[in-house]
mmCIF file of C-alpha atoms in Angstrom:
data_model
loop_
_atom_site.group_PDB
_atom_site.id
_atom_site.type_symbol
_atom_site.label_atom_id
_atom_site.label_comp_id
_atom_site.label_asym_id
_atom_site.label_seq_id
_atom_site.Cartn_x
_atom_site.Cartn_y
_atom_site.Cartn_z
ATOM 1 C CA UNK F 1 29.682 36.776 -16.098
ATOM 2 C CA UNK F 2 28.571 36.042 -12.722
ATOM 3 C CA UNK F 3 30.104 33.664 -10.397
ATOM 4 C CA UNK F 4 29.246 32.488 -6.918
ATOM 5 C CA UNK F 5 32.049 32.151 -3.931
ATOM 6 C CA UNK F 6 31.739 28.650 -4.073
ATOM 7 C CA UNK F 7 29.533 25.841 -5.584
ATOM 8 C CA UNK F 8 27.829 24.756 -2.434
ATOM 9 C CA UNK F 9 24.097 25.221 -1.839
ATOM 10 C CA UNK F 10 23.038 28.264 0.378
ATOM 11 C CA UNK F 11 20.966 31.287 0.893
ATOM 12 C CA UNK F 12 21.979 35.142 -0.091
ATOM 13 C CA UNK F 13 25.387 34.000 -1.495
ATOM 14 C CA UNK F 14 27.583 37.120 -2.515
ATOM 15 C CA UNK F 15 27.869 36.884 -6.479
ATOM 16 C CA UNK F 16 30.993 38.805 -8.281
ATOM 17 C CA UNK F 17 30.271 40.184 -11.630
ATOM 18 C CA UNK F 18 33.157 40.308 -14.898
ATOM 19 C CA UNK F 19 32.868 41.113 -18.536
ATOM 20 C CA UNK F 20 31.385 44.446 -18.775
ATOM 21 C CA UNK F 21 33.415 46.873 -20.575
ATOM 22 C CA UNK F 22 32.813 50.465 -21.744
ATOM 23 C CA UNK F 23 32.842 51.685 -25.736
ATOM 24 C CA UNK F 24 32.045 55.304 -27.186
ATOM 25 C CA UNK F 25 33.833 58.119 -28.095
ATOM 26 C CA UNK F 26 34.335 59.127 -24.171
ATOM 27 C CA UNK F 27 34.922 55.913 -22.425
ATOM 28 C CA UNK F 28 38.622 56.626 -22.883
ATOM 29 C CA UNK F 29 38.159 58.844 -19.777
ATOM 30 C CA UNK F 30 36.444 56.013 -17.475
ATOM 31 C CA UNK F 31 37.842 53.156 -15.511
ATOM 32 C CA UNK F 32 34.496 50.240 -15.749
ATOM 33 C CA UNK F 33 33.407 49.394 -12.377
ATOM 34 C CA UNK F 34 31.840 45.614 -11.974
ATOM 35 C CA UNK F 35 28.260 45.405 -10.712
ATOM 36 C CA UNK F 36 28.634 44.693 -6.825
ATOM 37 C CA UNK F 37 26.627 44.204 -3.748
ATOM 38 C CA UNK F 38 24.609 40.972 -5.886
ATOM 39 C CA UNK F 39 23.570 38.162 -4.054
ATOM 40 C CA UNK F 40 21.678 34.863 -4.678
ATOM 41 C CA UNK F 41 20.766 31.315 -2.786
ATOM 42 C CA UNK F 42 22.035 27.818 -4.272
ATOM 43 C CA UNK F 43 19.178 25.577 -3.736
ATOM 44 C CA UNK F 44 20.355 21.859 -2.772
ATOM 45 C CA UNK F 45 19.207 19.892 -5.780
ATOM 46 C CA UNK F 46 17.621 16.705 -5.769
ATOM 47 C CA UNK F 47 19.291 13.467 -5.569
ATOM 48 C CA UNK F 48 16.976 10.605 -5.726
ATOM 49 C CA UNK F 49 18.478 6.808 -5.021
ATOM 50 C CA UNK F 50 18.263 4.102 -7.267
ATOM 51 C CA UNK F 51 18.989 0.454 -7.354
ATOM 52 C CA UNK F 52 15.795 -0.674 -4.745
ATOM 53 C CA UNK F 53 13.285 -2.975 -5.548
ATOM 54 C CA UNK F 54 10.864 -4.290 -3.242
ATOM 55 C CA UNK F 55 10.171 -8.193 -2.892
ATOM 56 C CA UNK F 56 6.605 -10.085 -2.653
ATOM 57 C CA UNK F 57 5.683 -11.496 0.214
ATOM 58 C CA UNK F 58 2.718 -13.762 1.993
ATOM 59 C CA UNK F 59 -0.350 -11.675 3.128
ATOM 60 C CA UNK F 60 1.091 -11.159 7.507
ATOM 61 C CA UNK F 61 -1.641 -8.603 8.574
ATOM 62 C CA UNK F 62 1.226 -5.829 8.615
ATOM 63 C CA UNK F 63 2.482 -3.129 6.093
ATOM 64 C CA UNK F 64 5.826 -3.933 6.079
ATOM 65 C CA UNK F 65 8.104 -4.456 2.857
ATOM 66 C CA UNK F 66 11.106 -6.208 2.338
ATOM 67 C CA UNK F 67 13.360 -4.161 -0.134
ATOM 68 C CA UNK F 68 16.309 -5.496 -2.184
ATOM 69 C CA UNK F 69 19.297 -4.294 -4.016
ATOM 70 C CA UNK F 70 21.954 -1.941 -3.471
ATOM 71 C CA UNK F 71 20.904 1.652 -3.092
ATOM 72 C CA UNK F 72 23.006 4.405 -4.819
ATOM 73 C CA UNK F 73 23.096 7.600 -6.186
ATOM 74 C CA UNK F 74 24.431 9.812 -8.919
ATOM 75 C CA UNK F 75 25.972 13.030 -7.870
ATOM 76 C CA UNK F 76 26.553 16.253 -9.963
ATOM 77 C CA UNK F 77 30.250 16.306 -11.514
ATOM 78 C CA UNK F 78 32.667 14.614 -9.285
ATOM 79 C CA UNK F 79 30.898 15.425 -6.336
ATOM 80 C CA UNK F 80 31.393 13.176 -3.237
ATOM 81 C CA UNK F 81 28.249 11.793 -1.793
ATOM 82 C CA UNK F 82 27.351 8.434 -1.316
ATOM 83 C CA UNK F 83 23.799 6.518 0.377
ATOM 84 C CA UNK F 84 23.887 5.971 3.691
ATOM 85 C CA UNK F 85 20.556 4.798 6.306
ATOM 86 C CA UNK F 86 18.334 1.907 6.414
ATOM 87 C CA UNK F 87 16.010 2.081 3.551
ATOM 88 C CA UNK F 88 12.357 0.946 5.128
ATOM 89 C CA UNK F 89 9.598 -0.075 2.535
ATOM 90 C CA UNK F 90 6.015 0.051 3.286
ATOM 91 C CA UNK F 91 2.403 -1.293 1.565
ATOM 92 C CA UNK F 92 -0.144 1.485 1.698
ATOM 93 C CA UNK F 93 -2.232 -1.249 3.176
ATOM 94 C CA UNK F 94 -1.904 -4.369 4.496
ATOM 95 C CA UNK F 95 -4.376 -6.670 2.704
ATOM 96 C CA UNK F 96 -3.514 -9.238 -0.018
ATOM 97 C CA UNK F 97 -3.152 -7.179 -3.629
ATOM 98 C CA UNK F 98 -1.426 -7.606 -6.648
ATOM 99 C CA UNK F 99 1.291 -4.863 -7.481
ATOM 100 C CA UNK F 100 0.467 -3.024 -4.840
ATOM 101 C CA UNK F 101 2.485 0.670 -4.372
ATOM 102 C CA UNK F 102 5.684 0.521 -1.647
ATOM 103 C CA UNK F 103 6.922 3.424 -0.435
ATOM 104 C CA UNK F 104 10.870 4.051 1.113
ATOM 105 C CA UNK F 105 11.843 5.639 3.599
ATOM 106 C CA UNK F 106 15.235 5.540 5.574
ATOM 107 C CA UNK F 107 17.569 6.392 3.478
ATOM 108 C CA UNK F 108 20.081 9.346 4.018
ATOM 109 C CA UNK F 109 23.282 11.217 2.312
ATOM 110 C CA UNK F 110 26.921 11.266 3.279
ATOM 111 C CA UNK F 111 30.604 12.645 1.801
ATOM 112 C CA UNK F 112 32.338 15.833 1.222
ATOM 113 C CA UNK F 113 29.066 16.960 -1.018
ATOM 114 C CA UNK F 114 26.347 15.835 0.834
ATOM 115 C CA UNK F 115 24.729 18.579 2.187
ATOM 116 C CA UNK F 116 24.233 20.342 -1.252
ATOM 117 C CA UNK F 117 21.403 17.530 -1.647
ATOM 118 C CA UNK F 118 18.036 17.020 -0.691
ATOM 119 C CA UNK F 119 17.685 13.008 -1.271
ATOM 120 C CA UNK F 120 15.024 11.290 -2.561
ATOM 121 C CA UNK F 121 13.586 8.329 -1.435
ATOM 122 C CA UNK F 122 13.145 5.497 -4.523
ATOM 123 C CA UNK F 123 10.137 5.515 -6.139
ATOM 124 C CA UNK F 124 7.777 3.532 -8.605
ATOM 125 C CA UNK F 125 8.327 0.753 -6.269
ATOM 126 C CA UNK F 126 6.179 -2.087 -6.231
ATOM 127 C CA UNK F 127 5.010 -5.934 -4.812
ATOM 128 C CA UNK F 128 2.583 -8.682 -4.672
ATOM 129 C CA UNK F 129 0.819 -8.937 -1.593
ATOM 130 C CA UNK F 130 -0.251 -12.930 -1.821
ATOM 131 C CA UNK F 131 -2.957 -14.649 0.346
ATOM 132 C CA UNK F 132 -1.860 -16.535 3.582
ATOM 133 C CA UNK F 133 -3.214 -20.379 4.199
ATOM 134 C CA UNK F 134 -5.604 -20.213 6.708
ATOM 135 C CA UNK F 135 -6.745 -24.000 8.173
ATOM 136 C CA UNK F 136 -9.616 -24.538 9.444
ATOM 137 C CA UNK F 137 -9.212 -27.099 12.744
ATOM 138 C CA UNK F 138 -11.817 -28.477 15.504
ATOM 139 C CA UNK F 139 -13.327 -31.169 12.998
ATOM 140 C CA UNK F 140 -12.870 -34.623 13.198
ATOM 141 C CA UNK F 141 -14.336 -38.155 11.502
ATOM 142 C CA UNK F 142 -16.939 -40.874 13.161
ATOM 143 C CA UNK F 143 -16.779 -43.914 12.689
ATOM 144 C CA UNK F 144 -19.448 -45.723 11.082
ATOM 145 C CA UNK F 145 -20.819 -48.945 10.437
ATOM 146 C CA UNK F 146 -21.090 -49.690 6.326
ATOM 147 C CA UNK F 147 -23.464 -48.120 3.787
ATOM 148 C CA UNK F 148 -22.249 -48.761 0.654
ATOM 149 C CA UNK F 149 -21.354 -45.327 0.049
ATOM 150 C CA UNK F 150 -18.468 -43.189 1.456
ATOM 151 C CA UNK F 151 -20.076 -40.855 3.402
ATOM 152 C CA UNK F 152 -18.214 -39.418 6.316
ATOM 153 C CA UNK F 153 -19.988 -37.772 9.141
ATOM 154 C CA UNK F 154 -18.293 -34.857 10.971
ATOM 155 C CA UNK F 155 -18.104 -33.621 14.418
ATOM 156 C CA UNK F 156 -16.837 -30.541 16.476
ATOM 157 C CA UNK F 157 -16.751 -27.034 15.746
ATOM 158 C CA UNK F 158 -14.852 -25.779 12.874
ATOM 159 C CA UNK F 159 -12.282 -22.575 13.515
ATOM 160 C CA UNK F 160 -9.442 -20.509 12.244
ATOM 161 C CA UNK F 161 -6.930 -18.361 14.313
ATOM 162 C CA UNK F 162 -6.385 -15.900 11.946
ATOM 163 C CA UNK F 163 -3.430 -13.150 12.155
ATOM 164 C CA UNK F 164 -3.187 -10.370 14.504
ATOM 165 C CA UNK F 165 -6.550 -8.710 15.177
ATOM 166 C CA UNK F 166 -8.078 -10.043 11.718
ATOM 167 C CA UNK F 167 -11.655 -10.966 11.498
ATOM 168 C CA UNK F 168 -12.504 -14.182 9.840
ATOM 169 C CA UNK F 169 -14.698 -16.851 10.811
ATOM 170 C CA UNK F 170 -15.638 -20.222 8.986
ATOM 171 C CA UNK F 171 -18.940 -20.487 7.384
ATOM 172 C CA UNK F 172 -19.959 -23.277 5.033
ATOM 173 C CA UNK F 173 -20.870 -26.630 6.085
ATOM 174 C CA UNK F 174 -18.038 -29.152 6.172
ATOM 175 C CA UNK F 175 -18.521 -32.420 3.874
ATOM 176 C CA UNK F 176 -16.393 -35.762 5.150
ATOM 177 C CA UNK F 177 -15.694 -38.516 2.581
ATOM 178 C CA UNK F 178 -13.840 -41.873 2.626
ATOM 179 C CA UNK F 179 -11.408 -42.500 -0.196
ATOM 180 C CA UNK F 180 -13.667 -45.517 -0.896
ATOM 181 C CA UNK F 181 -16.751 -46.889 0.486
ATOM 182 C CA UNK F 182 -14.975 -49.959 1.458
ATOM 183 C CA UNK F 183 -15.488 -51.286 5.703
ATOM 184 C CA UNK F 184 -11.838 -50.819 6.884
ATOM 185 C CA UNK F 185 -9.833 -49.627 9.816
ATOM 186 C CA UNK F 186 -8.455 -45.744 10.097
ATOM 187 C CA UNK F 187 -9.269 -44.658 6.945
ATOM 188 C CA UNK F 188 -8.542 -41.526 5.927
ATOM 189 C CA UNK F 189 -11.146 -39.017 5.178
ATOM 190 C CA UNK F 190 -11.146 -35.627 2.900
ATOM 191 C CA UNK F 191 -13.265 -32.872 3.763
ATOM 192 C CA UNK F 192 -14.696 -30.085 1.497
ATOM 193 C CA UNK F 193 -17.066 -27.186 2.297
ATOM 194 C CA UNK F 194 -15.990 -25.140 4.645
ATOM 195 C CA UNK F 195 -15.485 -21.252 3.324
ATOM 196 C CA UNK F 196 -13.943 -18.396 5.226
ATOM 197 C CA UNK F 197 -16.040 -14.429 6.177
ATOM 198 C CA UNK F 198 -15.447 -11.612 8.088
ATOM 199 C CA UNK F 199 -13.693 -8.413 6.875
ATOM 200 C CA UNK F 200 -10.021 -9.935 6.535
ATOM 201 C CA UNK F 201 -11.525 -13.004 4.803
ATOM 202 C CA UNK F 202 -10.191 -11.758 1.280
ATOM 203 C CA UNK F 203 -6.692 -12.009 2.804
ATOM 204 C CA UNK F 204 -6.611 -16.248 3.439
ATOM 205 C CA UNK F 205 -6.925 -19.066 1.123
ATOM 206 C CA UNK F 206 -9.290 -21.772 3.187
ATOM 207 C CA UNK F 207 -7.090 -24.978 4.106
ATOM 208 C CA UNK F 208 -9.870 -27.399 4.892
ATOM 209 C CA UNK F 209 -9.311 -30.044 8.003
ATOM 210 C CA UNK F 210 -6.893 -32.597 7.227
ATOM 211 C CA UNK F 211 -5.520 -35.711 8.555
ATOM 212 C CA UNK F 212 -8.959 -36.819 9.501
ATOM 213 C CA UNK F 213 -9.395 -40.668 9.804
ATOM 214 C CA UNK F 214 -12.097 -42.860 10.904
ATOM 215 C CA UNK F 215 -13.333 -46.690 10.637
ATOM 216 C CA UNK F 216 -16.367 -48.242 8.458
ATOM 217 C CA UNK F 217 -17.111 -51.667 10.486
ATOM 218 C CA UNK F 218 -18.443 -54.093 8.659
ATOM 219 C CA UNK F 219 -22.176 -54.916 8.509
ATOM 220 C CA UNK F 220 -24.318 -57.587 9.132
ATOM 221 C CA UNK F 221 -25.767 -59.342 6.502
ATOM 222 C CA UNK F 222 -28.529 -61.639 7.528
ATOM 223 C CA UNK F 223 -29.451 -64.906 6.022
ATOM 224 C CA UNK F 224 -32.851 -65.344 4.682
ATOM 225 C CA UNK F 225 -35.152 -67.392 3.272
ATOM 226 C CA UNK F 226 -34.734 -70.514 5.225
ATOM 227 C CA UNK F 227 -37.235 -72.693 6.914
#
């Protein structure tokens, strides 16, 4: 039977040696000497922390995660050793993705026991990634004098500050229309059309202008067929 000094992890740790005895006709005449002078290293063992999840979050041109739940862990025996750090969760990438791997880092050991451990960070973790609203702005409504249909005409120059250094411009052509083609004063006006490009584009949902307003002024009507 073998036994180590102590429990804790370390390397060339003297091992004492019990149990052997001697049989035969002769071993009357010996005393049994133990095998000495054996060594051998405790590895620390892994001790991996549970109890993180990581949380969804709108598309912000960054990695960053934001993890929930109460990190713990679950020592050999009655060992002593408890989580202690910042866990830190990160997307492999930044763009808009559906279950997209997080990885932890941060977190640390502590207690009487600790430093038999090598901890390791949670794992399987996962999130959402959704896509930000992007609007598109510079557009506005003319007025116009009534045509019987509710045609809106548009004017400026459509554009998008997107986040951080992305690259997305608007493409598309904007579309006005009045909620009816009736002549009337500040009325409001939709737009539809616009689209978004550039290599970030797959991370925004296009918000197309809005609180666009304009007037249809009545038209003349002339008179005819009088002499």
């Amino acid at each position: 039977v073998g036994s180590f000094a102590s429990k804790d992890a370390g390397a060339g740790k003297a091992v004492t040696v019990s149990g052997y005895t001697l049989s035969g006709a002769d071993a009357g005449n010996y005393v049994v000497l133990q095998p000495t002078g054996l060594s051998a290293t405790i590895n620390k063992a892994n001790l991996a922390v549970s109890g993180i999840a990581a949380l969804d979050k709108t598309y912000d041109a960054t990695t960053a995660a934001t993890l929930t739940g109460t990190a713990a862990v679950a020592a050999l025996g009655s060992d002593s050793v408890l989580v202690t750090g910042t866990g830190v969760g990160s997307f492999a990438s930044k763009d808009a993705g559906a279950n997209k791997a997080v990885s932890v880092s941060g977190y640390t050991l502590s207690g009487a026991d600790a430093g038999n451990y090598v901890v390791l960070q949670p794992t399987g973790l996962s999130a959402t990634i959704n896509k930000a609203n992007l609007a598109v702005s510079g557009i506005a409504a003319l007025d116009k004098t009534y045509d019987a249909t509710t045609a809106a005409t548009l004017t400026g120059t459509a554009a998008v500050a997107a986040l951080g250094s992305d690259s997305v411009l608007v493409t598309g052509t904007g579309v006005g229309s009045f909620a009816s083609k009736d002549a009337g004063a500040n009325k409001a006006v939709s737009v539809t059309g616009y689209t978004l490009s550039g290599a970030d584009a797959g991370n925004y949902v296009v918000l197309q202008p809005t609180g666009l307003s304009a007037t249809i002024n009545k038209a003349n009507l002339a008179v005819s067929g009088i002499a």
